[in-house]
CSV table of C-alpha atoms in Angstrom, one decimal:
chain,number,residue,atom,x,y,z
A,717,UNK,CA,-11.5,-1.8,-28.2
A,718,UNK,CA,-10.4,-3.6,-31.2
A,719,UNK,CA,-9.7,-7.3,-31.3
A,720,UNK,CA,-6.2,-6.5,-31.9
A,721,UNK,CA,-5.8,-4.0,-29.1
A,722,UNK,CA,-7.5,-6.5,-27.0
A,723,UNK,CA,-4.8,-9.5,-28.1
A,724,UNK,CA,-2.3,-6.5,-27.4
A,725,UNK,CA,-3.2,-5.7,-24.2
A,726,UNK,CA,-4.0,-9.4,-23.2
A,727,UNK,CA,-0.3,-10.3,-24.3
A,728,UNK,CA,1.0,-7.1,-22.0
A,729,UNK,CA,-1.0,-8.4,-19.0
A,730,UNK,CA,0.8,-12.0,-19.3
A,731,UNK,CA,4.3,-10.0,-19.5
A,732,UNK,CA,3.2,-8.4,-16.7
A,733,UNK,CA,2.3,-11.2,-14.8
A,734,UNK,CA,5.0,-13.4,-15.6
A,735,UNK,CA,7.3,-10.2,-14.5
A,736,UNK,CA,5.4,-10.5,-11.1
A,737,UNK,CA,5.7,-14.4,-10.8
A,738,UNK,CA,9.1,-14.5,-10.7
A,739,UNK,CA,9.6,-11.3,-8.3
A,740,UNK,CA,7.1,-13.2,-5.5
A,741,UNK,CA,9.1,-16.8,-6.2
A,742,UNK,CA,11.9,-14.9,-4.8
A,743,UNK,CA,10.0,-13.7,-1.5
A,744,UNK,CA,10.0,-17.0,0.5
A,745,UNK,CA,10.6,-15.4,4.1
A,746,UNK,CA,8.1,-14.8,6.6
A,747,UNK,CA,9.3,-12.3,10.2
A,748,UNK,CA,7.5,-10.3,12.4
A,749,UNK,CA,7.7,-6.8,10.5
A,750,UNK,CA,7.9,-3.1,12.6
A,751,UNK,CA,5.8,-0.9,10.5
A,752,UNK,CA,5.7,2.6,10.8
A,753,UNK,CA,2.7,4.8,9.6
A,754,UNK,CA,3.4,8.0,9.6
A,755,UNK,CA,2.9,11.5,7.7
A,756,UNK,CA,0.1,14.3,7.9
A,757,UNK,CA,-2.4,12.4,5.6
A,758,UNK,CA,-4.9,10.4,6.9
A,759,UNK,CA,-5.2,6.3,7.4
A,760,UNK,CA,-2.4,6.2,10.2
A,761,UNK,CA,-4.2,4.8,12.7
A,762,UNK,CA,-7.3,3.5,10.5
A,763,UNK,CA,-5.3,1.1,8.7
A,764,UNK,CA,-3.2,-0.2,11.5
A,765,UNK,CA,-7.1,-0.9,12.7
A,766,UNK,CA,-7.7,-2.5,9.5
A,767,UNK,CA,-4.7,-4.5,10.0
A,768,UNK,CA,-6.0,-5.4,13.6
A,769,UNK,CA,-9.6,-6.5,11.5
A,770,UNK,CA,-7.0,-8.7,9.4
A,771,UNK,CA,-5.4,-10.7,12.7
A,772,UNK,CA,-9.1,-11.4,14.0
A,773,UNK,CA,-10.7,-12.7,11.0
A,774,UNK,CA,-7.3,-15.1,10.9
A,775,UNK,CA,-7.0,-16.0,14.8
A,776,UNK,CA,-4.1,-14.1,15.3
A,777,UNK,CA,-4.2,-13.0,19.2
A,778,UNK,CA,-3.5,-9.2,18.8
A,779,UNK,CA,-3.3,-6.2,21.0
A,780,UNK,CA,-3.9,-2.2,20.9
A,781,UNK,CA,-2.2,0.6,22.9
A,782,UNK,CA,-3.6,3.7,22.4
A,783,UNK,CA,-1.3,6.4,23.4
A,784,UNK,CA,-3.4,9.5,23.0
A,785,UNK,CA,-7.2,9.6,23.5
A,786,UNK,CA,-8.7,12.0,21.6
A,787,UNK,CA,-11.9,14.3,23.2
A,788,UNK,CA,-14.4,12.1,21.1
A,789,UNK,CA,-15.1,7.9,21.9
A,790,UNK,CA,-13.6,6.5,18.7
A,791,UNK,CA,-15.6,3.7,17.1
A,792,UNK,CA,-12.6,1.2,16.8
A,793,UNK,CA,-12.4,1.3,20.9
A,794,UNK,CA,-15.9,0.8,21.0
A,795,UNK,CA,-16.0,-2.0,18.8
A,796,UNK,CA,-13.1,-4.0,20.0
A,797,UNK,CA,-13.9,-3.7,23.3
A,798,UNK,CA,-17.5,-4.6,22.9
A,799,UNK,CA,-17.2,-7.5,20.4
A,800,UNK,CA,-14.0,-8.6,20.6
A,801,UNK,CA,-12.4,-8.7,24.0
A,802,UNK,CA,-11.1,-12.2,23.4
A,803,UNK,CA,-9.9,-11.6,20.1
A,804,UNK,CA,-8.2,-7.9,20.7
A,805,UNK,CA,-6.9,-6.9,24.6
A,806,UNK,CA,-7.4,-3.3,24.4
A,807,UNK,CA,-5.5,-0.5,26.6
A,808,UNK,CA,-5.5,3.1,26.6
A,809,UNK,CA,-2.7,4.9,28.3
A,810,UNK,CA,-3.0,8.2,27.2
A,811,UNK,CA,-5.6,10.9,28.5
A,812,UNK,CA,-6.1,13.3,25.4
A,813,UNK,CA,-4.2,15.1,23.5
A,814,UNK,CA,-1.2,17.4,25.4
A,815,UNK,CA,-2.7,20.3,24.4
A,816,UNK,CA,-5.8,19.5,26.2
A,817,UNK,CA,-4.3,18.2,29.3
A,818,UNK,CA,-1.9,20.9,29.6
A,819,UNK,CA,0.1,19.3,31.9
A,820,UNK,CA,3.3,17.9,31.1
A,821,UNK,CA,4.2,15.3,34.2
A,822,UNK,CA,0.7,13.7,33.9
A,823,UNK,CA,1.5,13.0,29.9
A,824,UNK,CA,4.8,11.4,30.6
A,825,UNK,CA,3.6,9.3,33.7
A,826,UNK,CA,0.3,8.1,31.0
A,827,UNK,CA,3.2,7.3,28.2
A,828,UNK,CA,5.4,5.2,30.2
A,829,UNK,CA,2.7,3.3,31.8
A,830,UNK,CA,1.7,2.9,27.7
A,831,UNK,CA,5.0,1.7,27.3
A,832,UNK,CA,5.3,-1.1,29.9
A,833,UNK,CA,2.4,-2.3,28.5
A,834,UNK,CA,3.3,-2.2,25.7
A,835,UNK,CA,6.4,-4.3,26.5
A,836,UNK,CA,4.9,-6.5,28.1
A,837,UNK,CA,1.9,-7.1,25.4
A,838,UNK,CA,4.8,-7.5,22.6
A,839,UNK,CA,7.1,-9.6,24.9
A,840,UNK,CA,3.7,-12.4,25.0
A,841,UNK,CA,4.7,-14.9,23.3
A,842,UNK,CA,0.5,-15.6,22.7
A,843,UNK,CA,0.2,-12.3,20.9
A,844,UNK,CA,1.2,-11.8,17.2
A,845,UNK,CA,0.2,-8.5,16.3
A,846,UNK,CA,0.7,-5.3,18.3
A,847,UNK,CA,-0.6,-2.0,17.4
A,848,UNK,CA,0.8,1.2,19.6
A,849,UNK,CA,-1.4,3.8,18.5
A,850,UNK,CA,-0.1,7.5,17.9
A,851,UNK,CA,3.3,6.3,20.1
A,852,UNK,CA,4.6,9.1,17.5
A,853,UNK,CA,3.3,11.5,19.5
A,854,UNK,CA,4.7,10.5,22.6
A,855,UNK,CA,8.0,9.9,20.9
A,856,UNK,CA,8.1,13.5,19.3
A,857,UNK,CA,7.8,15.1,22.3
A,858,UNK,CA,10.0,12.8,24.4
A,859,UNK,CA,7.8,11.9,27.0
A,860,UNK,CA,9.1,8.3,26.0
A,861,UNK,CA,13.2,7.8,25.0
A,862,UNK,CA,13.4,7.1,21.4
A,863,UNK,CA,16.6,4.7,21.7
A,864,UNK,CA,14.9,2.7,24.4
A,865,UNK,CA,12.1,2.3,22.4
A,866,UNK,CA,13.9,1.0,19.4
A,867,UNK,CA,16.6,-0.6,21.5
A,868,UNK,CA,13.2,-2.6,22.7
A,869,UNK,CA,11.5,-3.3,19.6
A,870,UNK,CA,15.4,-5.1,17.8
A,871,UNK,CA,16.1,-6.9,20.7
A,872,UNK,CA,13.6,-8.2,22.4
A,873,UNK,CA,10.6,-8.3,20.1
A,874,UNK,CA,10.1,-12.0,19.2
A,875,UNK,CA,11.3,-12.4,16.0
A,876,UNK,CA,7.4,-13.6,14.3
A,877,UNK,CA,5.4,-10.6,16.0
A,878,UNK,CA,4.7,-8.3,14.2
A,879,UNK,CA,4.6,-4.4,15.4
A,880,UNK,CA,3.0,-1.4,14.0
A,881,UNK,CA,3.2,2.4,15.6
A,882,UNK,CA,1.4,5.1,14.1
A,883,UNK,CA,1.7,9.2,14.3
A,884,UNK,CA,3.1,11.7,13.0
A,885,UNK,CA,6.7,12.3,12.8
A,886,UNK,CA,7.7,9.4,13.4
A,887,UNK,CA,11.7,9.8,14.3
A,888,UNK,CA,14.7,9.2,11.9
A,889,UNK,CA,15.7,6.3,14.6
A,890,UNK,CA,12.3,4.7,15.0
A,891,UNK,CA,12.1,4.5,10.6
A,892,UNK,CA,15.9,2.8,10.1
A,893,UNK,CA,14.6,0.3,12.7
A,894,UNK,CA,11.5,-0.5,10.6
A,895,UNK,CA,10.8,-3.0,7.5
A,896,UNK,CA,8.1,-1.2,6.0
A,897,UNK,CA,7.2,2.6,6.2
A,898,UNK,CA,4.9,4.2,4.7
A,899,UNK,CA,4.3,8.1,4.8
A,900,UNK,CA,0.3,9.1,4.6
A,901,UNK,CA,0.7,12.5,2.2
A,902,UNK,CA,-2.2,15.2,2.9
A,903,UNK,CA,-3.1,16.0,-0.8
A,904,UNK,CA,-6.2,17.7,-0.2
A,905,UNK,CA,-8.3,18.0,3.0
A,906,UNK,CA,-11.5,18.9,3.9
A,907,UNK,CA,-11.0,20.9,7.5
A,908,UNK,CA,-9.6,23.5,4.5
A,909,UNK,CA,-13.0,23.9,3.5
A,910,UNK,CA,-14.5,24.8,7.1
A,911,UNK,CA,-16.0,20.8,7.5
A,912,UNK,CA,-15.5,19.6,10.5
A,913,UNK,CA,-14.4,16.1,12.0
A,914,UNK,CA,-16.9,13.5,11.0
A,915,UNK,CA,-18.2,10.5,12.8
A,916,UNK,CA,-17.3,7.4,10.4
A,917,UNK,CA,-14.5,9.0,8.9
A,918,UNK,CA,-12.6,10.7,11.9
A,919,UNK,CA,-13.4,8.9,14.6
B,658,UNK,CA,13.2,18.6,32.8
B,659,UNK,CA,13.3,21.6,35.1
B,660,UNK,CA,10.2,23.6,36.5
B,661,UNK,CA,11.8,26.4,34.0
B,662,UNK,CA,11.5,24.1,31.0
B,663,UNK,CA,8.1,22.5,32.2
B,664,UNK,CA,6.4,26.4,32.6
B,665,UNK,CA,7.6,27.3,29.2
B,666,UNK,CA,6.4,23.5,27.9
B,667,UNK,CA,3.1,23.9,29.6
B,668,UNK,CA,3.1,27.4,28.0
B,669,UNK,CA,3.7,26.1,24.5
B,670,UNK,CA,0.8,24.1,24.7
B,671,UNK,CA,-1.4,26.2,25.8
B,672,UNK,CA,-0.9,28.5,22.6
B,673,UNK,CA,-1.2,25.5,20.3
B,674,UNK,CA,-4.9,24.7,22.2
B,675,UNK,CA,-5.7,28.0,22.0
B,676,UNK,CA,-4.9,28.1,18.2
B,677,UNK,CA,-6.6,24.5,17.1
B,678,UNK,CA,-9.7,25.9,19.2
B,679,UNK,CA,-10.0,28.9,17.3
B,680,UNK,CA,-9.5,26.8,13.9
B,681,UNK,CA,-11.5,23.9,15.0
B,682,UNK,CA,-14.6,26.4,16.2
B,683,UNK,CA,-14.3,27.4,12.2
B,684,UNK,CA,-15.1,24.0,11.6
B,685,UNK,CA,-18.5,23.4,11.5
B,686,UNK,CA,-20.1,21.8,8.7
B,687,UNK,CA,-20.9,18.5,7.7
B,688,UNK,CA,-21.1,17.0,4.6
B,689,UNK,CA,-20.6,13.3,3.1
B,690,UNK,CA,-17.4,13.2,1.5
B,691,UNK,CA,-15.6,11.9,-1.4
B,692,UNK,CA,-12.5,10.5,-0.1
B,693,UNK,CA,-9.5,9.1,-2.2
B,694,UNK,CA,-6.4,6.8,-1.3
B,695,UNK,CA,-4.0,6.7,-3.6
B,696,UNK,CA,-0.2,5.6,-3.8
B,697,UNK,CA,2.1,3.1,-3.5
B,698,UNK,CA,2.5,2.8,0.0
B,699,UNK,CA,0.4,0.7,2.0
B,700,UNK,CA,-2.7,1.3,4.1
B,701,UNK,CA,-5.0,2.0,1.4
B,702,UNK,CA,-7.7,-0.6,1.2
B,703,UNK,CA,-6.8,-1.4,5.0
B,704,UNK,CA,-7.6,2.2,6.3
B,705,UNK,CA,-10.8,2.2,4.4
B,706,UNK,CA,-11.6,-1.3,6.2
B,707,UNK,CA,-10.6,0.6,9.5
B,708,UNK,CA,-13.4,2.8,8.8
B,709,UNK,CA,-15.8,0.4,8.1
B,710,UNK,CA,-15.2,-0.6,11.6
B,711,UNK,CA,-16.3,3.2,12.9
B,712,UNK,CA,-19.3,3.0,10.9
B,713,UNK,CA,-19.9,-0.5,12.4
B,714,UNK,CA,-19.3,1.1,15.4
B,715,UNK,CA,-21.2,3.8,15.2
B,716,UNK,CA,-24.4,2.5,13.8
B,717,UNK,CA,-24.1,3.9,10.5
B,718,UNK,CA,-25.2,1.1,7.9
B,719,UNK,CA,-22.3,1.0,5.1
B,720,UNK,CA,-21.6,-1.3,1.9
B,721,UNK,CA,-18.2,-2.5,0.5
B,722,UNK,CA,-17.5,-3.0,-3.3
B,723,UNK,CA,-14.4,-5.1,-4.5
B,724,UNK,CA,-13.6,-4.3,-7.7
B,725,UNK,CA,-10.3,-6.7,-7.3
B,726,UNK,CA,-10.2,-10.2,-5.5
B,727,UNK,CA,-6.6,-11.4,-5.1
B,728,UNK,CA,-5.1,-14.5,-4.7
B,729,UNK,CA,-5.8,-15.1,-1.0
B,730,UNK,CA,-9.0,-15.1,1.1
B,731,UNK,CA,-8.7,-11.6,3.2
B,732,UNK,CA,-9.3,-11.1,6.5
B,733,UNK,CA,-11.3,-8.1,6.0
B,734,UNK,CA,-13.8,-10.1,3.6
B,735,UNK,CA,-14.2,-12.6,5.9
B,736,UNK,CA,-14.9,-11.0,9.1
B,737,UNK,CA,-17.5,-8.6,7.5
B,738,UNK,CA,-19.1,-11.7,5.9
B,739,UNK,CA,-19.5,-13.5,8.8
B,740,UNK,CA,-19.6,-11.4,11.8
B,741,UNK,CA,-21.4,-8.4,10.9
B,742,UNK,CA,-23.7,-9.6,7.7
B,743,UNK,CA,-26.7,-6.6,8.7
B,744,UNK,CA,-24.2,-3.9,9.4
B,745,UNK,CA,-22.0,-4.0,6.5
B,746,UNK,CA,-23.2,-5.1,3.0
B,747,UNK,CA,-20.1,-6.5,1.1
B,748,UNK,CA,-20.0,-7.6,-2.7
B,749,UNK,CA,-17.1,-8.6,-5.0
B,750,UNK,CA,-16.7,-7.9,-8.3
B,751,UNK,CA,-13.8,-8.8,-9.9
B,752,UNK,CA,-12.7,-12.1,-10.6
B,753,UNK,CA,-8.5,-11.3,-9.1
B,754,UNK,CA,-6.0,-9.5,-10.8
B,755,UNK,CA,-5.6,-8.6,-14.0
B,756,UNK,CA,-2.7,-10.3,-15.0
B,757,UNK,CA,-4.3,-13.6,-13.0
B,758,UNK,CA,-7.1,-13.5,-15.1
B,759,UNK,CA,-5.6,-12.7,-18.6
B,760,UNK,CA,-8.9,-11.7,-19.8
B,761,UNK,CA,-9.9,-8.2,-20.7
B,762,UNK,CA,-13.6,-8.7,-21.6
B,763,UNK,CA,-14.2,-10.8,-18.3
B,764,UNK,CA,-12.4,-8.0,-16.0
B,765,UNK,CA,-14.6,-5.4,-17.9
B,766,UNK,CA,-17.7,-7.6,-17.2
B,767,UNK,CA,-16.7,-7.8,-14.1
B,768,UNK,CA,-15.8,-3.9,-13.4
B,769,UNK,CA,-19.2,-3.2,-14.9
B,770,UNK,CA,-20.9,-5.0,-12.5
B,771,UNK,CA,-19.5,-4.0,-9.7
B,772,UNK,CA,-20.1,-0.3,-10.2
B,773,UNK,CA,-24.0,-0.8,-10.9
B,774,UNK,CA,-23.6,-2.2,-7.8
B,775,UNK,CA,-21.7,0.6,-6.1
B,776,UNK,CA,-24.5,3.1,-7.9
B,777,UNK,CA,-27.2,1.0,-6.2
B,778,UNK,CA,-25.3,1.5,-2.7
B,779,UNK,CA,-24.4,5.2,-2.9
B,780,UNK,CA,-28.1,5.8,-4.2
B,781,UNK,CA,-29.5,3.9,-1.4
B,782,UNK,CA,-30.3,6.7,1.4
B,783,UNK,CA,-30.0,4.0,4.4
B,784,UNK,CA,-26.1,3.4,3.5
B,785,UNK,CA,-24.0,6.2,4.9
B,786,UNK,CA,-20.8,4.9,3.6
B,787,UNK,CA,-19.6,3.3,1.0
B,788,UNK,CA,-15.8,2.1,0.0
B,789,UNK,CA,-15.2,1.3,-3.4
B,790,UNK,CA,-11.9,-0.7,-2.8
B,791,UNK,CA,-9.8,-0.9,-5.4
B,792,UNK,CA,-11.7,0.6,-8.0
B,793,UNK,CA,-8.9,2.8,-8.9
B,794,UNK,CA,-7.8,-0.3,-11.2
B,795,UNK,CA,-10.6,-0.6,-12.9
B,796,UNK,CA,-10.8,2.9,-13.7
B,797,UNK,CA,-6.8,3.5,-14.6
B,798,UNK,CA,-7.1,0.3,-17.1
B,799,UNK,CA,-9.9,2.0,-18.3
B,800,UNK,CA,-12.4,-1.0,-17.6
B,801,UNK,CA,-14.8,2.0,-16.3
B,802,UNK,CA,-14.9,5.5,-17.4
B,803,UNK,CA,-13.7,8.3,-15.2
B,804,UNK,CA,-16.3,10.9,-16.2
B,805,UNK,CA,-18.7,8.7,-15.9
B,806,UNK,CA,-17.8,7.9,-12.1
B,807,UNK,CA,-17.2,11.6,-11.6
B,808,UNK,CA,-20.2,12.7,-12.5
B,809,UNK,CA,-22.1,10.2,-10.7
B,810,UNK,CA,-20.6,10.9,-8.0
B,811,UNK,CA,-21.0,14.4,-8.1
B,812,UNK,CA,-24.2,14.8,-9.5
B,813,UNK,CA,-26.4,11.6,-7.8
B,814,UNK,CA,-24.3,11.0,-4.2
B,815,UNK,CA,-26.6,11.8,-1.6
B,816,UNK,CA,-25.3,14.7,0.0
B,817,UNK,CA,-24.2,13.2,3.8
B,818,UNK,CA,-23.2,10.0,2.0
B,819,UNK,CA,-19.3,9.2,2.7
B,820,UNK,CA,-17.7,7.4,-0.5
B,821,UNK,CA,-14.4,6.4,-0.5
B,822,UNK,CA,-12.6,5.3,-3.2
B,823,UNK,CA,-8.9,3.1,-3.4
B,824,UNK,CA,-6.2,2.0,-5.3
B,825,UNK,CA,-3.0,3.3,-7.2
B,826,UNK,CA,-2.9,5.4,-9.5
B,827,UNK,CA,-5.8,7.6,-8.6
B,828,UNK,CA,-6.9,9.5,-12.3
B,829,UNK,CA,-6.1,13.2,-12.3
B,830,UNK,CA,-10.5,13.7,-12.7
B,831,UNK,CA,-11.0,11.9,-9.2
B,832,UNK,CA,-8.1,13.8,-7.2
B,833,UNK,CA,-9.9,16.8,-8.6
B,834,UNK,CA,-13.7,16.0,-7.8
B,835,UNK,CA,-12.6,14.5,-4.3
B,836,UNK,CA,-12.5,16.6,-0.8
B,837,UNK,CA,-10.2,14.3,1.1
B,838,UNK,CA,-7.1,12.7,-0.6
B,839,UNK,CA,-4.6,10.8,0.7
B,840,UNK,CA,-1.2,9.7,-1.1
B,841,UNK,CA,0.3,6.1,0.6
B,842,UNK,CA,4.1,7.3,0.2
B,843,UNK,CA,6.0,3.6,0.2
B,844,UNK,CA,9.7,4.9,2.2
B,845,UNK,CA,10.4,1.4,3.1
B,846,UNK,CA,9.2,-1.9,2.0
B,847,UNK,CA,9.9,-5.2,3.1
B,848,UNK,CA,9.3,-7.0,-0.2
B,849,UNK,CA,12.9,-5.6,-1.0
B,850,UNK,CA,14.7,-7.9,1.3
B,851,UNK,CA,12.9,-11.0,0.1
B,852,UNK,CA,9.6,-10.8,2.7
B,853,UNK,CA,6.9,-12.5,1.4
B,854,UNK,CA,3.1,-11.2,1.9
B,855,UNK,CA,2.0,-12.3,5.4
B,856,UNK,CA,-1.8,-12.8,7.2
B,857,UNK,CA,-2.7,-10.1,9.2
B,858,UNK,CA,-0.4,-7.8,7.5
B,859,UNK,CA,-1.0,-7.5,3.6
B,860,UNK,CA,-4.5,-9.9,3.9
């Protein structure tokens, strides 16, 4: 690159970043945020664990509810449980996927228990950060009521934790609630391909 | 629900198990993949952090790359520097964004540096996983060069080695060399009504 190009490109940066400087002057608030991941893509449920990384390295007393256990031991369970127990309280409410438990009464009865722990973890005022994990799933298929859920999470949440739920689906109620969605977009995928689920990457 | 709606419920299930068993028994190769997270949603760096944690989890020795160090200290960094320094190998190489730094040769130093380092770790055969977080900006301001990251990646990755590769703006030559890609789809952002960036949530 030529030194002019260089001087050009230098000069764009500082636009740029002046552009940015006085977008972030203006964003002086601080709440508790409901995030929803959702979509077919992958990362739902990884990065509200990297979000949950985030809270222990700062101190920030967090909390998991996992609504659906999947037929492998994920490594995130594993690891919070085992090294951070203090940091992270852990629950799992769910017992598998539906389609593995085949029994409808037994999934509802796991997803409300889920639920009132759920309440109860986000109504502490000691915790900051609460992930429910795949509540989507649960949601979609009612096994927990939608407008309770979100009647919950505007009401009663305090107003500096922060909530994340992840799945697929996520309802139309549950994303006009929310500060921040995001939708994870499948743009290519390897199960296409005949791989299979991978340790590290899946679970 | 009646006992009607719950037979023909149960029933539903049972033909979507019976399906993803069929596909899922298709599924049975492994290979290391070259995964992508792209968008402007968020989730990407934070799901490749999340797994991190399954490889931590799982045993599987793994190595992060940096290619951009904001403004703040991040949670991520930290906890992988100081709580699990044998696990996870972690290096930075750029010196913050862009538009902080204002200096084009420095950031390509910097770029340059990190990726020998990222060859080093892909090439090493004890790493199984390796997430090249952010590099996407180094390679869309053309601070590295795409074929050259292609066809290292395609030619000299071990085969079972995982790489995964973030940032916006993913180039057209990586979507198309990758096996798993992801799109962050931003529906909803809290920046909008004035939020600023908060710990545990965007660092």
């Amino acid at each position: 690159m030529s030194e002019d190009d260089t001087a050009r490109h230098n000069a764009k940066m500082r636009k740029i970043k002046e552009a940015r400087d006085r977008m972030m002057a203006t964003k002086t608030e601080e709440k508790g945020l409901i995030m929803v991941h959702t979509g077919k893509g992958k990362g739902k449920s990884s990065s509200g664990f990297g979000m949950i990384m985030r809270c222990i390295a700062h101190d920030m007393p967090c909390a998991v509810v996992q609504f659906i256990k999947g037929t492998w031991v994920t490594g995130e369970a594993e690891l919070l449980r085992n090294r951070f127990p203090e940091e992270c309280r852990f629950f799992i409410s769910g017992e598998g996927f539906t389609w593995e438990t085949q029994d409808r009464e037994r999934d509802v009865a796991a997803a409300r228990r889920g639920w009132e722990i759920a309440k109860a973890q986000i109504r502490d005022p000691d915790i900051r950060f609460v992930l429910l994990d795949e509540i989507n799933i649960a949601l979609r298929y009612d096994y927990l009521d939608i407008d309770e859920v979100v009647d919950f999470l505007l009401a009663a949440k305090p107003a500096m934790t922060h909530v994340c739920l992840t799945g697929r689906n996520a309802k139309p109620e549950l994303i006009e609630a929310a500060d921040l969605v995001t939708e994870m977009t499948l743009v290519k995928h390897p199960f296409r391909d005949g791989i299979k689920a991978q340790q590290g990457v899946e679970f």
